[in-house]
C-alpha positions as semicolon CSV with decimal commas, in nm:
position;residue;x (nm);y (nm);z (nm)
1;X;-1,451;0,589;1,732
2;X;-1,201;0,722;1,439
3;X;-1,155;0,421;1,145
4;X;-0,804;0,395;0,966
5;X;-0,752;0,245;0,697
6;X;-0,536;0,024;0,651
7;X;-0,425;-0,124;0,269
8;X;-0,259;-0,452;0,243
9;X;-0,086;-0,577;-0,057
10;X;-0,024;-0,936;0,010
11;X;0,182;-1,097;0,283
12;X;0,546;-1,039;0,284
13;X;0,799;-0,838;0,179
14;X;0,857;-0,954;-0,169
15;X;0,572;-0,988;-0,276
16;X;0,282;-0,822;-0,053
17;X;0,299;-0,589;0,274
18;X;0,600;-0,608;0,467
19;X;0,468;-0,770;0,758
20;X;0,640;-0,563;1,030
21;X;0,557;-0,221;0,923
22;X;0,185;-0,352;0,845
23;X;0,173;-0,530;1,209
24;X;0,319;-0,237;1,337
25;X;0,111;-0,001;1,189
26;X;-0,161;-0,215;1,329
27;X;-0,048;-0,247;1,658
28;X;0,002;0,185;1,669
29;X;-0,347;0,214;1,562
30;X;-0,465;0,004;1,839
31;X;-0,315;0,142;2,084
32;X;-0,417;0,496;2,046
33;X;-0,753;0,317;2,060
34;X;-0,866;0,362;1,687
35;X;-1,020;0,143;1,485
36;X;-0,822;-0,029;1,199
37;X;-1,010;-0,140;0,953
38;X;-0,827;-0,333;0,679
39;X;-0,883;-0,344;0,302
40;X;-0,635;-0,540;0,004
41;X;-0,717;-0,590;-0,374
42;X;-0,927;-0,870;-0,471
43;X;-0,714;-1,009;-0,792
44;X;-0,375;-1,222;-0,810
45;X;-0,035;-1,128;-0,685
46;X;0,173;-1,073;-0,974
47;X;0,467;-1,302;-0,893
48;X;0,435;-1,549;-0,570
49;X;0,780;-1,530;-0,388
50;X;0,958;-1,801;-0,161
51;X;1,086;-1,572;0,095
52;X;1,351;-1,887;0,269
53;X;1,505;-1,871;-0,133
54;X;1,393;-1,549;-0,239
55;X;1,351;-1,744;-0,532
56;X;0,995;-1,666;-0,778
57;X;0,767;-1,944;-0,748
58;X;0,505;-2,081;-0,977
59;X;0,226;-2,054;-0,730
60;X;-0,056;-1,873;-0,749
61;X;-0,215;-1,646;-0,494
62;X;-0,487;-1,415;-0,416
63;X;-0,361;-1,041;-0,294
64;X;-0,664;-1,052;0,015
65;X;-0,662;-1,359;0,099
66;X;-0,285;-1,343;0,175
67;X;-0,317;-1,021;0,294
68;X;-0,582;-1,194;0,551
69;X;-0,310;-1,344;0,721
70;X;-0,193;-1,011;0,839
71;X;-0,523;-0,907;0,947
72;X;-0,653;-1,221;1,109
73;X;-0,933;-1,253;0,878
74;X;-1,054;-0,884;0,963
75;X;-1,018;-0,796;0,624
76;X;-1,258;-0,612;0,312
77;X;-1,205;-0,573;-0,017
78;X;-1,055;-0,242;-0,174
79;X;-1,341;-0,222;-0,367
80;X;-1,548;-0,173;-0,058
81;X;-1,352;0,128;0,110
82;X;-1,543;0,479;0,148
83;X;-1,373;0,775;0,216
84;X;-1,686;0,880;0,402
85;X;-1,611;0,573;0,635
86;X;-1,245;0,655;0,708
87;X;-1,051;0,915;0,927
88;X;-0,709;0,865;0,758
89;X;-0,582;0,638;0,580
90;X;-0,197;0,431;0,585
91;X;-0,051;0,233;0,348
92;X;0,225;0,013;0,473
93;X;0,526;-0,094;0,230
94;X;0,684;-0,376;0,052
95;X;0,714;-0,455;-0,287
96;X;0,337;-0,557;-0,295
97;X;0,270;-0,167;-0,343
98;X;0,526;-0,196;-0,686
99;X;0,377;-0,522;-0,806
100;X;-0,002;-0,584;-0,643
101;X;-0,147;-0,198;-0,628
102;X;0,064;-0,087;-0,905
103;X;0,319;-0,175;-1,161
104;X;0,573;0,032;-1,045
105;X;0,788;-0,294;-1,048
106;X;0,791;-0,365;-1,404
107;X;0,757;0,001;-1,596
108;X;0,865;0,246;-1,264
109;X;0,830;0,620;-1,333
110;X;0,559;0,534;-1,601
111;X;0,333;0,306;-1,371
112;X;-0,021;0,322;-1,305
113;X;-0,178;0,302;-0,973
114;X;-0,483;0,071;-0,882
115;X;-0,798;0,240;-0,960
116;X;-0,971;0,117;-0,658
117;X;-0,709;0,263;-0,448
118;X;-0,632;0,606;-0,650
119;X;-0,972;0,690;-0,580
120;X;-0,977;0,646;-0,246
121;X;-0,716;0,831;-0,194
122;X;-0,789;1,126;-0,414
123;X;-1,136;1,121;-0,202
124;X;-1,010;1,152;0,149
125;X;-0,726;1,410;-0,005
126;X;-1,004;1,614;-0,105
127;X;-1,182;1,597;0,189
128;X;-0,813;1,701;0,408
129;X;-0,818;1,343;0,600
130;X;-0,481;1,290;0,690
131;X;-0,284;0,971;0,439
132;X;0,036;0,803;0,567
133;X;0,229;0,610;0,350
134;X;0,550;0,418;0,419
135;X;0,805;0,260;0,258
136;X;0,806;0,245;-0,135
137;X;0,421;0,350;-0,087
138;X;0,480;0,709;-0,138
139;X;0,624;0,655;-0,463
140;X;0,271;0,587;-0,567
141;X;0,156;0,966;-0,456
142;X;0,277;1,134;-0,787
143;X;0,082;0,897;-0,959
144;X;-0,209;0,921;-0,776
145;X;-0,217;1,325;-0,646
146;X;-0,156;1,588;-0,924
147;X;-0,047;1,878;-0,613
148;X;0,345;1,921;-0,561
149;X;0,494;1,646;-0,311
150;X;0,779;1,644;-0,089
151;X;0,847;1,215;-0,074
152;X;1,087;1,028;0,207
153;X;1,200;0,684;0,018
154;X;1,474;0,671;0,241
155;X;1,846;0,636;0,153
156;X;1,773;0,495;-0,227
157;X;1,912;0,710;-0,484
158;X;1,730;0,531;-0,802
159;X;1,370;0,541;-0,583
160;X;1,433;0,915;-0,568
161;X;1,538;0,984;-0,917
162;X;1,210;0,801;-1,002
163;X;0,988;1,006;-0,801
164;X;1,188;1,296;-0,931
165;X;1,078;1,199;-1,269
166;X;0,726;1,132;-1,177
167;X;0,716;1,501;-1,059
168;X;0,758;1,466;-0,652
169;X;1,023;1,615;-0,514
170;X;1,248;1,372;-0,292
171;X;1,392;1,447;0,027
């Protein structure tokens, strides 16, 4: 059976995955009848949001295990993803991806990507396995692929003067 990948940044849109496009990401997988197989950073979320407020909290919280609560538990560490185990690979949005598997959120067109998950990536790129990423993911790609990109970021003219500057060219 094929295995996608699936990377979590936390739970919830301000400050890990957005939970619908990770659910239904999940749920797309599943019904083709592939195997998702889920993977989040190990470390702490760099800000903890209260998402009734939308106010920053002082909390403190780990980017898997709140990214467990997406994937019921079913859930490795980044660090533990292979290429060589995975078919294709999706990375769902929210502003986890800016603040959890990169810092796009606090420098933008000068971020840096997550190690763990820039080499994954650059592994199943080089061996052609197809990568979906949605949301503000693909903002990320520049970062993380030095080939030319075409990005979708949707209707947000900073988001695609930023890739612009990162070298990606939006649509």
């Amino acid at each position: 059976m094929k295995r996608i990948g699936v990377v979590l940044s936390g739970c919830g849109v301000n400050d890990g995955s957005e939970i619908q496009e990770a659910v239904l990401t999940l749920l797309a997988i599943d019904r083709t009848g592939l195997d998702a197989v889920c993977f989040a950073t190990d470390k702490p979320q760099l800000q903890v949001v209260n998402h009734l407020s939308g106010e920053q909290t002082d909390e403190r919280r780990n980017v898997l295990v709140e990214a467990a609560r997406i994937a019921r538990g079913q859930i490795q560490p980044l660090a533990a993803a292979s290429a060589e185990d995975l078919d294709a690979l999706i990375v769902p949005g929210g502003f986890g991806v800016a603040k959890n598997l990169s810092n796009l959120a606090q420098t933008g067109a000068d971020c840096e990507v997550d190690a763990e998950l820039a080499q994954l990536v650059q592994a199943l790129h080089l061996q052609r396995k197809p990568l979906g990423f949605i949301c503000i993911a693909p903002a990320l790609l520049p970062k993380i692929l030095a080939v030319p990109l075409r990005l979708t970021l949707g209707t947000d003219v900073d988001a695609a003067e930023m890739v612009d500057t990162m070298g990606a060219i939006p649509m």
